[in-house]
Tab-separated table of C-alpha atoms (C1' of nucleotides) in Angstrom:
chain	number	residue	atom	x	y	z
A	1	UNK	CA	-105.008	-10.149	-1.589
A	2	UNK	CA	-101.462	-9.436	-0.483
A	3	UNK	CA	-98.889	-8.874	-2.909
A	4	UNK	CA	-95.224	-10.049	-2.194
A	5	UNK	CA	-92.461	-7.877	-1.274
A	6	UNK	CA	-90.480	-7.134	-4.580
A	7	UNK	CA	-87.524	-5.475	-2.694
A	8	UNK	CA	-86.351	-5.508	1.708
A	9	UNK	CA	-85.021	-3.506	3.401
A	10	UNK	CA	-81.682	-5.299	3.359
A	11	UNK	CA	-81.685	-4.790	-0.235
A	12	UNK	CA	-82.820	-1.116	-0.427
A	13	UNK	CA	-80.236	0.034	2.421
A	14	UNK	CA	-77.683	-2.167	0.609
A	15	UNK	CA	-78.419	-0.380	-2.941
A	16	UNK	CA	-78.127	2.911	-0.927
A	17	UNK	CA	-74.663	2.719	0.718
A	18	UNK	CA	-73.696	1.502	-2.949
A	19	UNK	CA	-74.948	4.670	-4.392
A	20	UNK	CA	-73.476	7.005	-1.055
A	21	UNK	CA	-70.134	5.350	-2.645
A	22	UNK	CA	-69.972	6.250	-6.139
A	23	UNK	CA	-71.375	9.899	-5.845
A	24	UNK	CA	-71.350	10.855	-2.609
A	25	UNK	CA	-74.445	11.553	0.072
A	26	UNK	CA	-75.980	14.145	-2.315
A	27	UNK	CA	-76.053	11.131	-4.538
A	28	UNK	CA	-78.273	8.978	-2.612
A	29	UNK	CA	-81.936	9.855	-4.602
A	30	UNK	CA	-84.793	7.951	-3.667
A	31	UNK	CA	-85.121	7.609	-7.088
A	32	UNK	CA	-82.411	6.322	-8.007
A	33	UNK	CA	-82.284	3.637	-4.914
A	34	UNK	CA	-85.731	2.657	-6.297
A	35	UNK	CA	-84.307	2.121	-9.579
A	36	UNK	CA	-81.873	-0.075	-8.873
A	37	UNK	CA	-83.929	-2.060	-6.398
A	38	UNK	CA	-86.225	-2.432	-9.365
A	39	UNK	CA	-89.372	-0.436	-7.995
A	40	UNK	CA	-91.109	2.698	-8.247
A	41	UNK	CA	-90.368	5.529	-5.895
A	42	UNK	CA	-93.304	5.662	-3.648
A	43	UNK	CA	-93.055	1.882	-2.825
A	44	UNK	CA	-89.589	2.625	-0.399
A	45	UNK	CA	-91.560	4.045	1.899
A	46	UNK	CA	-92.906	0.983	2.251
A	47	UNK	CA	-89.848	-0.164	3.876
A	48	UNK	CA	-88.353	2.932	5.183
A	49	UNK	CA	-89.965	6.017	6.187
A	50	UNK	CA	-87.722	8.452	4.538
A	51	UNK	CA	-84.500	9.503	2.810
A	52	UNK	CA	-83.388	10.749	6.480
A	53	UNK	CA	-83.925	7.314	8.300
A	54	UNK	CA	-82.303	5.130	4.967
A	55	UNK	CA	-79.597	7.225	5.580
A	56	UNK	CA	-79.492	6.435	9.656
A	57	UNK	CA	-79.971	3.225	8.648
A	58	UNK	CA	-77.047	2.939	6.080
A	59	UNK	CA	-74.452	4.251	8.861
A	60	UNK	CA	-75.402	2.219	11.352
A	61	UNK	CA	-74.694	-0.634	8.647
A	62	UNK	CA	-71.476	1.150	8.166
A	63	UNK	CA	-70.852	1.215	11.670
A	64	UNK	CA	-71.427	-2.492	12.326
A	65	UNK	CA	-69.155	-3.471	9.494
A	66	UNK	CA	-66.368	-1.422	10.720
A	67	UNK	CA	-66.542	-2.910	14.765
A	68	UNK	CA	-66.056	-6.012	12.810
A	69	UNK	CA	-63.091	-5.282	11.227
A	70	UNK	CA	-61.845	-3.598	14.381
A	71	UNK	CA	-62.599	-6.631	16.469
A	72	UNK	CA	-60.677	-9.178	13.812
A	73	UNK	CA	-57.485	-7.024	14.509
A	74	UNK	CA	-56.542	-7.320	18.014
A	75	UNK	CA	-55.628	-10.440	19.259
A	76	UNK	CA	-55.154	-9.369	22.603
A	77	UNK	CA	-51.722	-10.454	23.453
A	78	UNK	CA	-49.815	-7.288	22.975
A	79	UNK	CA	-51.906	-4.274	23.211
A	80	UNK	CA	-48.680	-2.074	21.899
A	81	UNK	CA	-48.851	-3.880	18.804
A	82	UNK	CA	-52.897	-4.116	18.797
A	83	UNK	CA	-53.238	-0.203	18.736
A	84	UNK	CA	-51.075	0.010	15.483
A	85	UNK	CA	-53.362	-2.842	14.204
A	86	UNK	CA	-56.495	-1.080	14.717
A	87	UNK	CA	-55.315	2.256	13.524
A	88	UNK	CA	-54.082	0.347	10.391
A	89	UNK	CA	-57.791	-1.430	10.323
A	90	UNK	CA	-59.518	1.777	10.946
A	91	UNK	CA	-57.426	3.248	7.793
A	92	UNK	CA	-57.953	0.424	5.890
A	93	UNK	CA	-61.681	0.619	5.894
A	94	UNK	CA	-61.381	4.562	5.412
A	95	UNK	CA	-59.906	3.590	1.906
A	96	UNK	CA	-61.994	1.134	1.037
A	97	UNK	CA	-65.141	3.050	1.552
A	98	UNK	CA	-64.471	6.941	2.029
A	99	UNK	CA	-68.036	8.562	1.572
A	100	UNK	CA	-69.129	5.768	4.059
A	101	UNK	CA	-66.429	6.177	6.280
A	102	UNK	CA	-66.791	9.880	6.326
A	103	UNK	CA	-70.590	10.177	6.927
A	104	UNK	CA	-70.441	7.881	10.088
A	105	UNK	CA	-69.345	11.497	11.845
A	106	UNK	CA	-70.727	13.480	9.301
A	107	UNK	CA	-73.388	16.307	9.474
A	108	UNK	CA	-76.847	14.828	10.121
A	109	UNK	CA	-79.496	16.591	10.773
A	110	UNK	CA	-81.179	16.169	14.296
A	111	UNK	CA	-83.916	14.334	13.511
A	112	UNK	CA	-82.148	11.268	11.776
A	113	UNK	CA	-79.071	10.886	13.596
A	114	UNK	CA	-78.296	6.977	13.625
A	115	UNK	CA	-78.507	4.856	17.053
A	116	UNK	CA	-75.191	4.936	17.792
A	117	UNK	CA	-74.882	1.999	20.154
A	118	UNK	CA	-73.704	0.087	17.144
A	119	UNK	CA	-71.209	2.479	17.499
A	120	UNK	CA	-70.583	1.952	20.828
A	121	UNK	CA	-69.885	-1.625	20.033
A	122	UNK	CA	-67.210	-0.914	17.408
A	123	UNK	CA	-65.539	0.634	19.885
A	124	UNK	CA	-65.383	-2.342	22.347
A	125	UNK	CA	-61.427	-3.262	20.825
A	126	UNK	CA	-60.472	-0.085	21.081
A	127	UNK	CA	-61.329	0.821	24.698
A	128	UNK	CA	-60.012	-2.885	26.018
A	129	UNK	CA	-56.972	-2.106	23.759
A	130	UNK	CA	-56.039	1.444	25.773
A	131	UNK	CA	-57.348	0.129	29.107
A	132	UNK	CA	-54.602	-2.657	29.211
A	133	UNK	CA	-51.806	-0.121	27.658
A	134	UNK	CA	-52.929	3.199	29.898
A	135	UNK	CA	-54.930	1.427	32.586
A	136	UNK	CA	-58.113	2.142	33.741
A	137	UNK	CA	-58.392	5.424	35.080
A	138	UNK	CA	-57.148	7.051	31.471
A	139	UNK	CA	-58.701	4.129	29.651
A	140	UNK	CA	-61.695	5.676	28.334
A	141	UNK	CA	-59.658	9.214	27.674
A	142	UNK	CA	-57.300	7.643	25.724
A	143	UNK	CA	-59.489	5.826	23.565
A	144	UNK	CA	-61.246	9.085	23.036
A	145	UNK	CA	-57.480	10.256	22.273
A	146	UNK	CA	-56.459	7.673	19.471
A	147	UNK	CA	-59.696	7.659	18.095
A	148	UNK	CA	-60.164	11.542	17.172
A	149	UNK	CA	-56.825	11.724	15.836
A	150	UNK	CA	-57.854	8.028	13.683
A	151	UNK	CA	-60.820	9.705	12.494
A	152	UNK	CA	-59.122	13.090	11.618
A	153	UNK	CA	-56.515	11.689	10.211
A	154	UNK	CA	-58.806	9.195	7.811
A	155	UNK	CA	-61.213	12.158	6.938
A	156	UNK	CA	-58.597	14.451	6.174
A	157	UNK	CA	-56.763	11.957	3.777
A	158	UNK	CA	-60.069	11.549	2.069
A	159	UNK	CA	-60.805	15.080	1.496
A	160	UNK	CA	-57.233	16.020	0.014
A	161	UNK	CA	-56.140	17.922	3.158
A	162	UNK	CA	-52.491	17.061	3.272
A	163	UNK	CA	-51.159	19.494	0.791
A	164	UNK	CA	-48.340	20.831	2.320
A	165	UNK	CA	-45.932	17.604	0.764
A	166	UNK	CA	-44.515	15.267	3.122
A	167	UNK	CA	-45.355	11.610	2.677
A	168	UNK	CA	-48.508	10.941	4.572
A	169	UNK	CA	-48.019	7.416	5.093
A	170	UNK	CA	-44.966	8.195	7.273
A	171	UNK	CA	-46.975	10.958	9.361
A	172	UNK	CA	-49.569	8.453	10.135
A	173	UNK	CA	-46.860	5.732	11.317
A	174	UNK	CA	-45.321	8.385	13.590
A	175	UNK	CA	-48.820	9.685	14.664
A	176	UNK	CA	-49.699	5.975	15.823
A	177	UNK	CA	-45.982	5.004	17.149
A	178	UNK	CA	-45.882	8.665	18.878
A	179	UNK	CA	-49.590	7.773	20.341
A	180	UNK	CA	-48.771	4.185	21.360
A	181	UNK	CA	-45.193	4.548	22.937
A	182	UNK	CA	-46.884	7.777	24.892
A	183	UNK	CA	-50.012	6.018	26.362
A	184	UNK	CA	-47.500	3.129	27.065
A	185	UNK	CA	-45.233	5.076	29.244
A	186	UNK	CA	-45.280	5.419	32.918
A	187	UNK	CA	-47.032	8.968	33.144
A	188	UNK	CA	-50.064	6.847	33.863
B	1	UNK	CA	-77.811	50.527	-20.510
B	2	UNK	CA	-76.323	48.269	-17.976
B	3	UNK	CA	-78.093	47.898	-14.297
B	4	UNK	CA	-76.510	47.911	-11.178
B	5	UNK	CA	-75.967	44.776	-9.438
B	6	UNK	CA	-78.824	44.438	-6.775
B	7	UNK	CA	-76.245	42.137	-4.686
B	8	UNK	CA	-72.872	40.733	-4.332
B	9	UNK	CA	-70.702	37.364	-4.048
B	10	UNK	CA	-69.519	38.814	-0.764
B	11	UNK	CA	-73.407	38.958	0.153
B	12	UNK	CA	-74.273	35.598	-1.450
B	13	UNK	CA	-71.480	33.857	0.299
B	14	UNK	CA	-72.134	35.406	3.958
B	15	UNK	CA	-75.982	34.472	3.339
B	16	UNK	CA	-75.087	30.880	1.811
B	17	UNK	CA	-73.061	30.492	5.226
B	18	UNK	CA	-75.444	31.297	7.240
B	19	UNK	CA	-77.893	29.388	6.094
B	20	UNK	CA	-75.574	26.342	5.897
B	21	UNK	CA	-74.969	27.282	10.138
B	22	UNK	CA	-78.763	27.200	10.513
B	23	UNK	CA	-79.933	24.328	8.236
B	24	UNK	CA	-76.896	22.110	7.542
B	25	UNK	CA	-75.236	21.814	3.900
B	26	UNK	CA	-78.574	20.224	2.521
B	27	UNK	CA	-80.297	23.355	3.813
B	28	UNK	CA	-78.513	25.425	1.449
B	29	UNK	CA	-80.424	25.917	-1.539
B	30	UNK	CA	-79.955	28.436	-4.464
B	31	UNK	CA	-83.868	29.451	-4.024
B	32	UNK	CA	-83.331	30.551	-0.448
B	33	UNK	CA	-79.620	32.325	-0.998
B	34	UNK	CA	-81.888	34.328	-3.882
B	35	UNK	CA	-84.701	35.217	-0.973
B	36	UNK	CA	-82.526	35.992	1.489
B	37	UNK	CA	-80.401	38.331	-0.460
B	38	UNK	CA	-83.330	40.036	-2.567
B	39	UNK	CA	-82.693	38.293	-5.825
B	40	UNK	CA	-84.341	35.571	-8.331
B	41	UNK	CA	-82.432	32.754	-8.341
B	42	UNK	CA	-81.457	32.700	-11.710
B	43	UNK	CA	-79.405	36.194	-10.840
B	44	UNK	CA	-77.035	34.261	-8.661
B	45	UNK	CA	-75.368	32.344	-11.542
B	46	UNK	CA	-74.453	36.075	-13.099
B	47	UNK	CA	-71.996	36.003	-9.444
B	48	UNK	CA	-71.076	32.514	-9.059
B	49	UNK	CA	-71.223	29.563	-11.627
B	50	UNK	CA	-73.102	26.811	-9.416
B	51	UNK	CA	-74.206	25.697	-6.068
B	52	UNK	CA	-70.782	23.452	-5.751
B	53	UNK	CA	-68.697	26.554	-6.288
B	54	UNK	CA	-70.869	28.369	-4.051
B	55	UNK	CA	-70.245	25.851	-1.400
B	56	UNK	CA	-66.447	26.156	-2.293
B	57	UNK	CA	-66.241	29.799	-2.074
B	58	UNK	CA	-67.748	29.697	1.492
B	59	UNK	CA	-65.458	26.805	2.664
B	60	UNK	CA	-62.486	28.977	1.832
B	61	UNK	CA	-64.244	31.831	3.591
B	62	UNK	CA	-64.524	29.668	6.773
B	63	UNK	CA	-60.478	28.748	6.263
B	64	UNK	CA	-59.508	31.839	6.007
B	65	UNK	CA	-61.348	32.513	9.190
B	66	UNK	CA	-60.199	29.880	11.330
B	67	UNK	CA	-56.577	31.058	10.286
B	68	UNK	CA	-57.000	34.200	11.864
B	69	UNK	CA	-58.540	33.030	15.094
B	70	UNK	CA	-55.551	30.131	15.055
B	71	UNK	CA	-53.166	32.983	13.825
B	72	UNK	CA	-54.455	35.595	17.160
B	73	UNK	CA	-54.051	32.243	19.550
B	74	UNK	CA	-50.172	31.941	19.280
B	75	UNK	CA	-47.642	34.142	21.251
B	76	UNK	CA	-44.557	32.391	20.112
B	77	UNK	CA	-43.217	32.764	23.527
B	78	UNK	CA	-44.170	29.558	24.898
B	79	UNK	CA	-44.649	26.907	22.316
B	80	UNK	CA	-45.804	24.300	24.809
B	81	UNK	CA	-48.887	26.659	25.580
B	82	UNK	CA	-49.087	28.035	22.202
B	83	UNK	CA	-50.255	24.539	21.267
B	84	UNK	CA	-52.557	24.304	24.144
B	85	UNK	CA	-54.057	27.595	23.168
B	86	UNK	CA	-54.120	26.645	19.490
B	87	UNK	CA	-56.143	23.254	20.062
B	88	UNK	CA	-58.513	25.694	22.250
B	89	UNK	CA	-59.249	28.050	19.832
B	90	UNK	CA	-59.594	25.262	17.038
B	91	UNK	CA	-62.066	23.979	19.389
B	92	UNK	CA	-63.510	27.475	20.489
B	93	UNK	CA	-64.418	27.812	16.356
B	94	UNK	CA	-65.783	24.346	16.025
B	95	UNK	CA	-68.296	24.705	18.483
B	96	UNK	CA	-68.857	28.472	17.435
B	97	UNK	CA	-70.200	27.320	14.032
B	98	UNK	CA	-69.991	23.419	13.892
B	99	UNK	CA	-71.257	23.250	9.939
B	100	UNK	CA	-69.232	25.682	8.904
B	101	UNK	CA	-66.818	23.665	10.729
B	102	UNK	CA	-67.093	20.471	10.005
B	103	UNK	CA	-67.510	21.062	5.876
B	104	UNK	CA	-63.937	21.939	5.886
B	105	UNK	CA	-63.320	18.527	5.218
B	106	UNK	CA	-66.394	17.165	4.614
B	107	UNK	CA	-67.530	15.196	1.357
B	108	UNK	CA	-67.598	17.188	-1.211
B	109	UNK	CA	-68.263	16.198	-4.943
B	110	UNK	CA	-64.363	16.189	-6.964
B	111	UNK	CA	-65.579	18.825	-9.011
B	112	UNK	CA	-65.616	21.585	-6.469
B	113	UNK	CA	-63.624	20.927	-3.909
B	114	UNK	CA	-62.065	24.511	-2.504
B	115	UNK	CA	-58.770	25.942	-2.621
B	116	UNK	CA	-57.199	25.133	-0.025
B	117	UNK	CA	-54.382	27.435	0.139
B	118	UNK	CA	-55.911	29.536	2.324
B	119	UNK	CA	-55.940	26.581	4.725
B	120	UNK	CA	-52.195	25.937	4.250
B	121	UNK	CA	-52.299	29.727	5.501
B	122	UNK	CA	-54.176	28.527	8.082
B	123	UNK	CA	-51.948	25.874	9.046
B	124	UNK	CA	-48.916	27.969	9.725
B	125	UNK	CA	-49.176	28.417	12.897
B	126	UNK	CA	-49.456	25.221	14.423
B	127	UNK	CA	-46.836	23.989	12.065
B	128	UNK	CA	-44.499	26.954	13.595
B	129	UNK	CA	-45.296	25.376	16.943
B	130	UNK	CA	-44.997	21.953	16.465
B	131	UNK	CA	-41.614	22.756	14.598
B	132	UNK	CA	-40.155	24.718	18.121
B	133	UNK	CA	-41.617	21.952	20.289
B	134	UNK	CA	-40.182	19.186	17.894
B	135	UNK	CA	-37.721	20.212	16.154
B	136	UNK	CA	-37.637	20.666	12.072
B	137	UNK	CA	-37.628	16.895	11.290
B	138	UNK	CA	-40.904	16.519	12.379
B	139	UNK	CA	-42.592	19.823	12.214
B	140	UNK	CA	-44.718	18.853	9.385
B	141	UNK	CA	-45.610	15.479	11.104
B	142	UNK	CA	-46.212	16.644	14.065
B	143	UNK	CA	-48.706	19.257	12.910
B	144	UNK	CA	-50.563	16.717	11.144
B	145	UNK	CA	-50.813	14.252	14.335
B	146	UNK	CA	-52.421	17.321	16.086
B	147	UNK	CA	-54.590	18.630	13.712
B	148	UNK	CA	-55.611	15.034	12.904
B	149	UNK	CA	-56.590	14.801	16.346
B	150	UNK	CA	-58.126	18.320	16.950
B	151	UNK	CA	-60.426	17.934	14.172
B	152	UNK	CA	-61.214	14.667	14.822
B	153	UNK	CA	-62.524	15.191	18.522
B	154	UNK	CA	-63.933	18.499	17.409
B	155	UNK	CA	-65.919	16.603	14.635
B	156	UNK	CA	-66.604	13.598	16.791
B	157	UNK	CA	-67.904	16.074	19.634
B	158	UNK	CA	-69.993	18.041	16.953
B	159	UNK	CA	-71.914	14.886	15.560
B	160	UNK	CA	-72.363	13.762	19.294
B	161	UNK	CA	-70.723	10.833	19.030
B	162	UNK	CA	-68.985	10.686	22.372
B	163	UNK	CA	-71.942	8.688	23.983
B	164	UNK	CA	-69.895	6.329	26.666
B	165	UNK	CA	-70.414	8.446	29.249
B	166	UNK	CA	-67.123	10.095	30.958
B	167	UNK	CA	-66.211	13.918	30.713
B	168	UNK	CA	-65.681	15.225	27.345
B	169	UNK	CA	-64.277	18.362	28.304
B	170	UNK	CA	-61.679	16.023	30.315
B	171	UNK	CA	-61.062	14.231	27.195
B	172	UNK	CA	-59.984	16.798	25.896
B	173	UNK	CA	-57.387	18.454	27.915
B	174	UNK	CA	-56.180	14.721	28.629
B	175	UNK	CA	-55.566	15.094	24.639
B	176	UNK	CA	-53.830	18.021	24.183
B	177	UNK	CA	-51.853	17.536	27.354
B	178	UNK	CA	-50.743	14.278	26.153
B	179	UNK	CA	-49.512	15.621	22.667
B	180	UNK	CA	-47.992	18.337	23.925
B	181	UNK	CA	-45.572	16.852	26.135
B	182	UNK	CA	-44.915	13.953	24.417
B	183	UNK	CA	-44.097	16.232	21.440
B	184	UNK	CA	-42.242	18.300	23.462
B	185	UNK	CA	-40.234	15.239	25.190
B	186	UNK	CA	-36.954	14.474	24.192
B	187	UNK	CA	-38.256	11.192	21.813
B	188	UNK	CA	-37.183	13.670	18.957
C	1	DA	C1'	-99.871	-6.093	2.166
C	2	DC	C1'	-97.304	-4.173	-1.177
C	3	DC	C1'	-97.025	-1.735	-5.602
C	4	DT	C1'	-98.350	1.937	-8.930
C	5	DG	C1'	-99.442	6.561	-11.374
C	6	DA	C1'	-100.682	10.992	-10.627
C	7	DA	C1'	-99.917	14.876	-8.118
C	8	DC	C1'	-97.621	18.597	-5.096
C	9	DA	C1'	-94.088	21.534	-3.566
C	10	DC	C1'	-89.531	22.163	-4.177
C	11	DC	C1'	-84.852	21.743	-6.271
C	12	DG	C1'	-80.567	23.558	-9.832
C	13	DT	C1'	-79.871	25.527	-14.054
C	14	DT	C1'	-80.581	27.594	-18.843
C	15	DC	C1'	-82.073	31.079	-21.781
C	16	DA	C1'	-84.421	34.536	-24.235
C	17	DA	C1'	-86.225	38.901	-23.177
C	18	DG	C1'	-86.277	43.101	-20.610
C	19	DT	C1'	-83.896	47.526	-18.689
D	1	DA	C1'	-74.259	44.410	-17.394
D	2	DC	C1'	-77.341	42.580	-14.499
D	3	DC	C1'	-82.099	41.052	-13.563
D	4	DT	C1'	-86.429	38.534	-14.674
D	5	DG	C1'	-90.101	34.895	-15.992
D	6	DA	C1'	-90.708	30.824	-18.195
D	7	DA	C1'	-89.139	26.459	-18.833
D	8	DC	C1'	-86.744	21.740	-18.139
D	9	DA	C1'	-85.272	17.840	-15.729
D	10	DC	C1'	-85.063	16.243	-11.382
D	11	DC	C1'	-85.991	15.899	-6.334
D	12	DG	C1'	-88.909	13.819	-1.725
D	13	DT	C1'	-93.239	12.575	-0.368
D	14	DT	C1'	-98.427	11.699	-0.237
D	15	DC	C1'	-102.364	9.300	-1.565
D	16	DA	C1'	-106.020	7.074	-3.841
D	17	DA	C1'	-106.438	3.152	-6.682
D	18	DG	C1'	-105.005	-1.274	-8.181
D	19	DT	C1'	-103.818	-6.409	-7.272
DNA sequence: ACCTGAACACCGTTCAAGT
DNA sequence: ACCTGAACACCGTTCAAGT
């Protein structure tokens, strides 16, 4: 006699990347996800088939949403102006979830490192973006470009790197002006 | 009558490191510091106050090293190659121990975040290079656009997340090339 | 077909007791 | 002054038993 699901997966994943957010990865206890899915421990691995592949999972959710929010900034017309866009996107949805943001190229181990394809799709905008400012040949290097120093940038705001004064909100409009006039120029 | 310690917090930190290298942050657990250094684990907290500090002390350990190698990279002759050489060695130390690495700025809990002075230390170089290649009005900027992108791709690389294909190690020297001579271009 | 309670091995940390 | 064993609350995960 089958008994209904009390929980999903959607659910458990979703009360997972809410717990990643208020206290970090270390945070994220099975039973504490099973708490607030309303359900004993044991019955998550129902659903998933450990801590390890909720976490995959939860990134690749991560993942998704950002591509979205990538792909909703460019509009395609100017790719000068869509490269500040996305690096203003990308930052955007560093501050609005920074544990989330961080673990997306954060230290997995092997065995439950997330199918990055989704990852591969978020960065669709970005690669047509540098393509039609650097052209082909670079296109691929100089998505690889902007999108280390957006990443490093994001992560080290979110850790409390910049300590060394300055105001960081000018640094990152000359890192993405300096990054977008350069792949912009002729030397390509 | 007072006993000689049996270990050390230099010992406990180099064996918390290296167990962080081999098993990733998660691997590092008070039980196994204790075996590995010939100790019950209660006799840790007589050296160091918690795992988190722990994990702090060894962070600023890693710092301190990476502002030596970045330190040993620079000739001051040359800063054009000086920041070729210092992206190199940044990357050299990332791949040499990628955890260690990557924790600099990883997600760590409020409460024990390290001291990072000894990675302002570590930062002097490249901010003595980026201020001869751009000039003092945008030393500090500068610095953080290339260390924003250094340990971004270095991260990115670590975490395998440069999965389109293409040459990584040509992504790379298309990224430092780029910086460099746009930094050192008359834009500034 | 999903949920549960009991159980196991493993955590971090505290503390009284030893030397 | 440092180390130890016992203890506590908390982990992830398994599994037989319930419905």
């Amino acid at each position: 006699m089958p008994t209904p699901s009390r929980t999903s997966l959607d659910e458990i994943v979703s009360a997972g990347r809410s717990l990643i957010e208020t206290h970090g990865l270390e945070g994220l206890t099975m039973q504490k996800v099973a708490a607030s899915v309303g359900v004993q421990p044991p019955s998550l691995y129902k659903h998933v088939a450990s801590r390890g592949e909720l976490v995959a999972k939860i990134i690749e959710t991560v993942a998704g949403d950002l591509g979205e929010s990538l792909e909703s900034a460019v509009s395609g017309d100017d790719p000068h102006q869509d490269l500040i866009s996305l690096a203003q996107a990308f930052r955007d949805f560093a501050r609005a979830q920074p544990e989330a943001h961080r673990l997306m190229f954060a230290s997995i181990p092997e065995d439950w490192r997330p199918d990055l394809t989704v990852l591969a799709a978020a960065s669709a905008p970005v690669l047509r973006t540098t393509e039609a400012l650097a052209g082909p040949d670079h296109a691929l290097e100089a998505a690889r470009l902007v999108t280390a120093w957006a990443y490093g940038f994001t992560a080290m705001e979110a850790a409390g790197a910049f300590r060394m004064g300055g105001d960081v909100d000018e640094a990152f409009t000359f890192g993405i002006t300096t990054l977008a006039a350069t792949l912009a120029s002729r030397g390509f």
